[in-house]
Coordinates of C-alpha atoms in Angstrom, one line a residue:
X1 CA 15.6 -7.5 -14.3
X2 CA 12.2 -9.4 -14.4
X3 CA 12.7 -11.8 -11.6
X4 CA 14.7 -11.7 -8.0
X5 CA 16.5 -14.1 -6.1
X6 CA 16.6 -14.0 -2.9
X7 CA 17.2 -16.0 0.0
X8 CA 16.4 -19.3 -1.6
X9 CA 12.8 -18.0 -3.2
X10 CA 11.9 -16.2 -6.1
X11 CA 9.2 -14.2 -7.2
X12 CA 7.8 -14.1 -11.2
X13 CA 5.8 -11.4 -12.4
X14 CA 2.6 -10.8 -14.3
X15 CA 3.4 -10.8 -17.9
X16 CA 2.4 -6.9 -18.5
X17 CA 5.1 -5.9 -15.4
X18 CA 7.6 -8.3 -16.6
X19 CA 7.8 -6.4 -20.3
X20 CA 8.0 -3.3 -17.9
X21 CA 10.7 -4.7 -16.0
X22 CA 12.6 -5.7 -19.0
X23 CA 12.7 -2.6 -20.7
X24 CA 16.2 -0.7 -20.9
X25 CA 14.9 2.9 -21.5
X26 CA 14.5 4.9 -18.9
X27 CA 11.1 6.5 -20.7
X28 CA 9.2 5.2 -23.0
X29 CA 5.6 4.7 -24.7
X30 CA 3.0 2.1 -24.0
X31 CA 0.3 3.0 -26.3
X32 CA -0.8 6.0 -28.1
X33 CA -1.8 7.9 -25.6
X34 CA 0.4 6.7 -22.5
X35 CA 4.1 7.4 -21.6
X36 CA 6.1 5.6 -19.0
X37 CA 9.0 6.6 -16.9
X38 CA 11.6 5.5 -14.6
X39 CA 13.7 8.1 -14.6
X40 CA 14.9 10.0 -11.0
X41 CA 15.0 13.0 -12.1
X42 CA 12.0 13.0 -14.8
X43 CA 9.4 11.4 -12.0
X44 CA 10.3 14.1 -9.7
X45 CA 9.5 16.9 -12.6
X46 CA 6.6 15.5 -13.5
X47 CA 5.5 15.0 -9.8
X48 CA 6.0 18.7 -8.9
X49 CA 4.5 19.8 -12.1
X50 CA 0.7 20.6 -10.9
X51 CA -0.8 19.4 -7.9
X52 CA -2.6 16.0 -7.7
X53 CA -6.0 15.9 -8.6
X54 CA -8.5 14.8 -6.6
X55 CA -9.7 11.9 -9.1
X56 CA -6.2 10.7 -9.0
X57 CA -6.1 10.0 -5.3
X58 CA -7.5 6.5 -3.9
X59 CA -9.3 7.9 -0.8
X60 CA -9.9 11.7 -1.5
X61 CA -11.6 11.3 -4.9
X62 CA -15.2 12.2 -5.1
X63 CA -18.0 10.5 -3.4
X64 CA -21.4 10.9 -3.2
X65 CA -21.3 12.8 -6.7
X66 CA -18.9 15.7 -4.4
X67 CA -15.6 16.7 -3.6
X68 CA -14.2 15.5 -0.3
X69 CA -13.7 19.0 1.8
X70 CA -10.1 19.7 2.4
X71 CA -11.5 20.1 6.2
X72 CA -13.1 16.4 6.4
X73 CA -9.9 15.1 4.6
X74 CA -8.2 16.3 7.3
X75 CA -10.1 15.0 10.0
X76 CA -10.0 11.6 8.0
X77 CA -6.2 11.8 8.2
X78 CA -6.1 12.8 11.9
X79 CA -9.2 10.0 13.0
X80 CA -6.8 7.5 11.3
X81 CA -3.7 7.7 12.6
X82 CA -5.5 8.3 16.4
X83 CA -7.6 4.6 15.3
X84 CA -4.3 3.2 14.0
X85 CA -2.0 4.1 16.7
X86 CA -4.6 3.3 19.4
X87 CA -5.5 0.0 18.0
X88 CA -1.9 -1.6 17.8
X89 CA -1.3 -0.7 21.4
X90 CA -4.3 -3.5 22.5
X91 CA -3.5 -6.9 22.4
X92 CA -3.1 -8.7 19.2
X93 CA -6.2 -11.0 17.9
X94 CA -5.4 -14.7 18.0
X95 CA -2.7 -15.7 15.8
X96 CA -4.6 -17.9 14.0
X97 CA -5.8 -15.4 11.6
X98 CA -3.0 -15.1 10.5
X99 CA -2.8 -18.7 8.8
X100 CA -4.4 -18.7 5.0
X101 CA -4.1 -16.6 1.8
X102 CA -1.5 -13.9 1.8
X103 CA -2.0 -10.9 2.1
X104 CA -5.8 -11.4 2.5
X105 CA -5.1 -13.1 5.9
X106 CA -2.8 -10.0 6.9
X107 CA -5.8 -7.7 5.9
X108 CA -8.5 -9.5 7.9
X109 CA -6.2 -9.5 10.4
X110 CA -5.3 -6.4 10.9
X111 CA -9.0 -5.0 10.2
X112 CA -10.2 -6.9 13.2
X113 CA -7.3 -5.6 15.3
X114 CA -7.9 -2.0 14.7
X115 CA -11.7 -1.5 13.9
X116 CA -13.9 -4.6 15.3
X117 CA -14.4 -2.8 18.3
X118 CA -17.1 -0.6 16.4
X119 CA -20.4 -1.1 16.5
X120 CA -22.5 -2.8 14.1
X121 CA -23.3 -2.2 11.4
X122 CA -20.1 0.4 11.0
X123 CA -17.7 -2.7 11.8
X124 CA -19.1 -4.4 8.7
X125 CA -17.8 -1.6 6.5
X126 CA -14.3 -3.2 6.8
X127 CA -15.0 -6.6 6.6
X128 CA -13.1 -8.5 3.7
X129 CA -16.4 -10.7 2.6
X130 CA -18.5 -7.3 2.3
X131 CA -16.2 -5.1 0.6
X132 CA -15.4 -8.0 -2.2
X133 CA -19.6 -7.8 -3.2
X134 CA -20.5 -4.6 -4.7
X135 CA -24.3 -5.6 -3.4
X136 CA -23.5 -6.1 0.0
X137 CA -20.9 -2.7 -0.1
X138 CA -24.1 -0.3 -1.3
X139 CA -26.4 -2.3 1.0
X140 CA -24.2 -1.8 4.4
X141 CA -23.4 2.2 3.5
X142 CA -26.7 2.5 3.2
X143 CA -27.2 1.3 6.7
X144 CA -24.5 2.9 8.2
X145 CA -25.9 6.4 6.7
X146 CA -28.9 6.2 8.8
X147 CA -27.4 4.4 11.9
X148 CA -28.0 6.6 14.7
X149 CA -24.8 5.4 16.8
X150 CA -24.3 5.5 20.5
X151 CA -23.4 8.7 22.5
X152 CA -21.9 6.5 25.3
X153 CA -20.1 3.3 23.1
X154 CA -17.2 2.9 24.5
X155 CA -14.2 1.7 22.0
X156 CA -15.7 3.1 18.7
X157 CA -13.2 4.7 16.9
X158 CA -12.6 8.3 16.0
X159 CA -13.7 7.1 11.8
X160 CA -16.3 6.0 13.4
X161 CA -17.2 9.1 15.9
X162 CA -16.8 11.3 11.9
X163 CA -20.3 9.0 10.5
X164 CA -22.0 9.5 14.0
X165 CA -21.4 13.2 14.0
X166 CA -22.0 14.1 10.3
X167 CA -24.4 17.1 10.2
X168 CA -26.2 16.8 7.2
X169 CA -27.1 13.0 5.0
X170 CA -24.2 14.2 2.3
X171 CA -21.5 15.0 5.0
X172 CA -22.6 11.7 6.3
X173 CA -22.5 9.7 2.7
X174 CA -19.1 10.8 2.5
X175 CA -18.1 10.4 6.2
X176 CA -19.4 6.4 5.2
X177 CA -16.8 6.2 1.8
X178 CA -14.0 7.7 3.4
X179 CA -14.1 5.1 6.5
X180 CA -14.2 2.1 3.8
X181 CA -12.0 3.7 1.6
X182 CA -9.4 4.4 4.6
X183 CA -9.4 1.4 6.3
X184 CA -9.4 -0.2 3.4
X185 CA -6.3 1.2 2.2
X186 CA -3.9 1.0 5.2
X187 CA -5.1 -2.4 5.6
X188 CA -4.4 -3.7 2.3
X189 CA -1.3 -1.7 1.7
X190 CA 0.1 -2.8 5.5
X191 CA -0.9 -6.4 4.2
X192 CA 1.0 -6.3 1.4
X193 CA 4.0 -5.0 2.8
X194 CA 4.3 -7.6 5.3
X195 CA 3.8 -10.2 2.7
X196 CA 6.0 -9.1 0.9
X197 CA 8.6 -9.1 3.5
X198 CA 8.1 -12.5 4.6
X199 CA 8.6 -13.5 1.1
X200 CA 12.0 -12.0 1.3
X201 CA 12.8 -13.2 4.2
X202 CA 12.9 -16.3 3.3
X203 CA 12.6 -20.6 4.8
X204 CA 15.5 -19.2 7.0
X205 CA 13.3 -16.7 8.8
X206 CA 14.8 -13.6 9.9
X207 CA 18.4 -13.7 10.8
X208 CA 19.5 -12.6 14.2
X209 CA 20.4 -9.1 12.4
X210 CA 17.2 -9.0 10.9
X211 CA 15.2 -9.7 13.4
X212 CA 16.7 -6.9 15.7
X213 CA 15.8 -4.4 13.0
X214 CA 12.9 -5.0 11.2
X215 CA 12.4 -1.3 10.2
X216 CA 15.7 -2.0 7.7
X217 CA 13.7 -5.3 6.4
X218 CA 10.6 -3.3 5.7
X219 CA 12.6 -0.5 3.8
X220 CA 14.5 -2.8 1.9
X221 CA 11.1 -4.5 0.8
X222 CA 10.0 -1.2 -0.2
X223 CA 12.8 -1.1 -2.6
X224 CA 12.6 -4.3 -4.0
X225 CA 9.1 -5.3 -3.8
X226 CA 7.1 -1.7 -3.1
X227 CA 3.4 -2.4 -3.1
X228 CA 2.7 1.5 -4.7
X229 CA 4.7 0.4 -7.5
X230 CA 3.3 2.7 -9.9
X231 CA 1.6 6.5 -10.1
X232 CA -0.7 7.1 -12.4
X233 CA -1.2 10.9 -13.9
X234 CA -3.6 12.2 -16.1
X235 CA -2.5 13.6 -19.2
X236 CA -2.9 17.9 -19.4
X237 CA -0.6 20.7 -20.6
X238 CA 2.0 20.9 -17.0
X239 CA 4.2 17.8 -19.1
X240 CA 4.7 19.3 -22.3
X241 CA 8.0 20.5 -22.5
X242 CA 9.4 17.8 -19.8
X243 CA 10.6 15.3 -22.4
X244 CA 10.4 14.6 -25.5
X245 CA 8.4 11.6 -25.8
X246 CA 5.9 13.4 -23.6
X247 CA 3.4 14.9 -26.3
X248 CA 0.0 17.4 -25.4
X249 CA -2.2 15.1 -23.6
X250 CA -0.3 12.3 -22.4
X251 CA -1.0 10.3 -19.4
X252 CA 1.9 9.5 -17.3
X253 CA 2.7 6.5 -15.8
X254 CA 5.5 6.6 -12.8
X255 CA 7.3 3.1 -12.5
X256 CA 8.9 3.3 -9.0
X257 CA 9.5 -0.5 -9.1
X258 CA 11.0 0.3 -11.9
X259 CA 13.4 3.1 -10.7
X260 CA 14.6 0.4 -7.3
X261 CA 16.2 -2.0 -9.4
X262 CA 18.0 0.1 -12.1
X263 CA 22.0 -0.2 -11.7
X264 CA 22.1 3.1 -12.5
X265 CA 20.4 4.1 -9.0
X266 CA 21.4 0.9 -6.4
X267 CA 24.3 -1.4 -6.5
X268 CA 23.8 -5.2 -6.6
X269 CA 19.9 -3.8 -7.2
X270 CA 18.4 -7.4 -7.2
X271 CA 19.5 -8.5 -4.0
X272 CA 17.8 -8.1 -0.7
X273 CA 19.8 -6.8 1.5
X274 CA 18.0 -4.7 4.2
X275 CA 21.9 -3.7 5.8
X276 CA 21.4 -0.9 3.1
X277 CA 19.8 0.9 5.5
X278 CA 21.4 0.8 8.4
X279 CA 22.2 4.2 9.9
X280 CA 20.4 6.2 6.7
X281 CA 18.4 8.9 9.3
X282 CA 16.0 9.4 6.8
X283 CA 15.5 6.7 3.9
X284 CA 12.6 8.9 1.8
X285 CA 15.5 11.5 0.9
X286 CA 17.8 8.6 -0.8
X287 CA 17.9 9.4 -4.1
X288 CA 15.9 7.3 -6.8
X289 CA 14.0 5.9 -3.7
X290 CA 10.2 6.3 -4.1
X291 CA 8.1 4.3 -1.6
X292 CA 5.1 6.9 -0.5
X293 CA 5.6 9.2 -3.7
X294 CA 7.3 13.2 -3.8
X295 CA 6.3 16.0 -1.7
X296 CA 3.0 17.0 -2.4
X297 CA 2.1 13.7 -3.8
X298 CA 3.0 12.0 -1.0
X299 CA 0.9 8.8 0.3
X300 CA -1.8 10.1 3.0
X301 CA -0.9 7.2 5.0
X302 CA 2.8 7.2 4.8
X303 CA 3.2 7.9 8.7
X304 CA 1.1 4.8 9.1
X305 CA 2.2 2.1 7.2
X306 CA 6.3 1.1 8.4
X307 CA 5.3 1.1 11.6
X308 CA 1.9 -1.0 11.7
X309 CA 3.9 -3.3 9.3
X310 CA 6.4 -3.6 11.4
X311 CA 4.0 -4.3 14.3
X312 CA 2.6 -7.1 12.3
X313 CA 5.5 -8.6 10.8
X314 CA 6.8 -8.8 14.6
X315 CA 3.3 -11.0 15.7
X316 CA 3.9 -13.3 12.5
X317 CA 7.7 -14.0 13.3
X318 CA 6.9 -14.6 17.3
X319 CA 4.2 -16.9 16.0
X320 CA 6.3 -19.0 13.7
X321 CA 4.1 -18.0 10.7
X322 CA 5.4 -20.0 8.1
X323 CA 4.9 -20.4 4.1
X324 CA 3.8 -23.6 3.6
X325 CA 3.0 -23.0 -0.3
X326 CA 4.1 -22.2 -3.0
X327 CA 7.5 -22.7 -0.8
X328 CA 9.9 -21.5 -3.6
X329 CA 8.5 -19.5 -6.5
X330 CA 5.8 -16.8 -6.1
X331 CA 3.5 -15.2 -8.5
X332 CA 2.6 -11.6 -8.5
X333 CA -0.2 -10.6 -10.2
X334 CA -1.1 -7.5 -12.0
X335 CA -3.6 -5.5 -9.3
X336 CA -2.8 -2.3 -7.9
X337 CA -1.1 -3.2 -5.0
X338 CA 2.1 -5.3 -5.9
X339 CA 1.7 -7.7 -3.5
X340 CA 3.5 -11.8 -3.4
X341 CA 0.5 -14.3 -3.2
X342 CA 1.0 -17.6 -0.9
X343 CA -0.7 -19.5 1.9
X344 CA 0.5 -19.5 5.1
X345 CA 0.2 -21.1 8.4
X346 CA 1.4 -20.0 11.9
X347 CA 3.4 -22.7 14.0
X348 CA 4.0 -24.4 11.1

C-alpha cells in the first residue's frame, strides 16, 4: 500500500506515512497516548461525536490571545469566496510563475492572482518570502494593524475591506490573522492539489478524456493523493465507549489517506483512474471518501478549492507546464499538507 504507480511515475512516502500506510488494522495505537483510525464507519463516529474545537481548526483558532467571533468567521468565509471567485475571473498572471518548485510555484501563483491587487502593506501579508520568516510575519501584521487603508482603492479585496473596517485594535489584530491564515490556506491547499494532479497525470499529459473533465482528475487525486490526509482530535470523554482501543483521554488521529486505498472501500484502490467519477452527482456522499472531512467538521474552504484547482490545473496544461525533475519518482514529505515535491517548467 506504501507506494502508487501510476502512469509511468511513482511517488515514495515519508518514512512515518509509509509505516501508516503499511499497516493492516483498520485502528490502532501510535504511542501511549494516541490512537489511529481508518475505519468508515469509526471516523464518522468519532467526527460526529462533539463539535470541533476551535484550537483544532487551522484558521478559526484563537488569535490575538481571543476567540475568533462566530460573526467575523463568517464574514471571513463570505469575503473569501467573494475574493476567490472574483479573482479567477481576471486574467491569469504570466505563466511563467508557474515554472520552479512545486507546489510553492502554484502558491505564489495563485496568491498574486487573487490578492496582489491590495494595497501595500496588506498584499505583503500573503507573500511566500514573508510568511516563511516569523520576523518579517510579526513585523508586517504589525503594520497592517495600524494601516489606515483607502476609502476609494479600487481592487482591494473584501479580506482586505474586514482589516480596513475593524472597529476596535483587537477586531483589527484578528481581522490581520484571519487574512494570512485564509489566504494562506486555500492557497497552499489549491497548490497542492494541483500538484498533486499533475503528478498523476503523468509524461503523457492529460488524455483527451482527461482533459475534457478535469473535475474527475481532481476528485480522483483527492482519493489517491488528498492533501488533508489526516484529522487530528484532541483527546476528551465523547470517544470513550467508540472502540475499544480508544481509552479516557486519547487523541485521535483520522487517516483519510488511509481509508482511499483500502480494498475493503475501492476496487483496484492504487490505480488512478479519475473515470471513477464519471456521472457520481455528488462525490462527498461516496462512502469511505473523505476529502474536506464529515458534516460539521467539514473544511471551511471546501466550496473553494475543486474549482480554483481546476482553474489552475487548466493554465498549467494550456501552458505546457511540464516536470522536468525528478521525472519518475517523487518524494512526499511528512508536512501537513500531503503534497508531491518537483520542479517544473512551463513550455518545456
Amino acid at each position: 500500500m506504501a507506494t502508487a504507480t501510476t502512469r509511468s511515475r511513482s511517488v515514495v512516502y515519508a518514512p512515518r506515512i509509509r509505516e501508516l500506510l503499511d499497516r493492516d488494522e483498520k485502528v490502532f495505537r501510535i504511542d501511549p497516548s494516541k490512537v489511529g483510525v481508518s475505519d468508515s464507519r469509526l471516523m464518522a463516529e468519532v467526527v460526529a461525536a462533539r463539535p470541533v474545537l476551535s484550537t483544532e481548526r487551522s484558521v478559526y483558532k484563537p488569535a490575538a490571545g481571543a476567540d475568533i467571533p462566530h460573526d467575523s468567521a463568517t464574514r471571513t468565509i463570505r469575503a473569501l469566496g467573494q475574493d476567490a471567485m472574483a479573482g479567477v475571473r481576471k486574467p491569469p498572471p504570466p505563466a511563467r510563475g508557474l515554472s520552479g518548485p512545486w507546489p510553492y510555484a502554484g502558491t505564489s501563483y495563485l496568491r498574486r492572482w487573487l490578492f496582489a491587487a491590495d494595497p501595500l502593506p496588506v498584499s505583503l501579508l500573503s507573500k511566500r518570502g514573508i510568511t516563511r520568516s516569523d520576523t518579517l510575519s510579526r513585523l508586517v501584521d504589525r503594520t497592517v494593524t495600524v494601516w489606515p487603508g483607502s476609502a476609494g482603492h479600487e481592487g482591494r479585496t473584501e479580506l482586505a475591506t474586514l482589516i480596513r473596517g475593524a472597529d476596535d485594535p483587537l477586531e483589527r489584530r484578528q481581522a490581520v490573522a484571519m487574512y494570512r491564515r485564509a489566504t494562506a490556506t486555500l492557497c497552499d491547499g489549491v497548490a497542492a492539489l494541483t500538484g498533486n494532479a499533475l503528478w498523476l497525470l503523468g509524461p503523457g499529459r492529460a488524455r483527451p478524456e482527461d482533459r475534457a473533465n478535469l473535475t474527475t482528475v481532481l476528485w480522483e487525486t483527492l482519493r489517491l493523493l488528498p492533501p488533508a490526509w489526516m484529522l487530528y482530535r484532541n483527546g476528551g470523554e465523547a470517544y470513550t465507549g467508540l472502540h475499544p482501543e480508544i481509552r479516557p483521554g486519547d487523541d485521535v488521529a483520522l487517516f483519510p489517506l488511509l481509508m482511499h486505498r483500502h480494498p475493503d472501500y475501492w476496487p483496484d484502490p492504487l490505480d488512478f483512474r479519475p473515470e471513477r467519477w464519471d456521472g457520481v452527482a455528488d462525490p462527498e456522499k461516496t462512502p469511505a471518501f473523505m476529502p474536506f472531512g464529515f458534516d460539521g467538521a467539514r473544511c471551511w474552504a471546501k466550496h473553494l478549492i475543486v474549482p480554483l484547482a481546476e482553474r489552475l490545473l487548466a493554465v498549467a496544461l494550456d501552458n505546457r507546464l511540464t516536470v522536468h525533475s525528478p521525472q519518475q519518482q517523487a518524494h512526499v514529505p511528512l508536512r501537513s499538507l500531503l503534497s508531491v515535491r518537483f520542479e517544473a517548467r512551463v513550455g518545456a
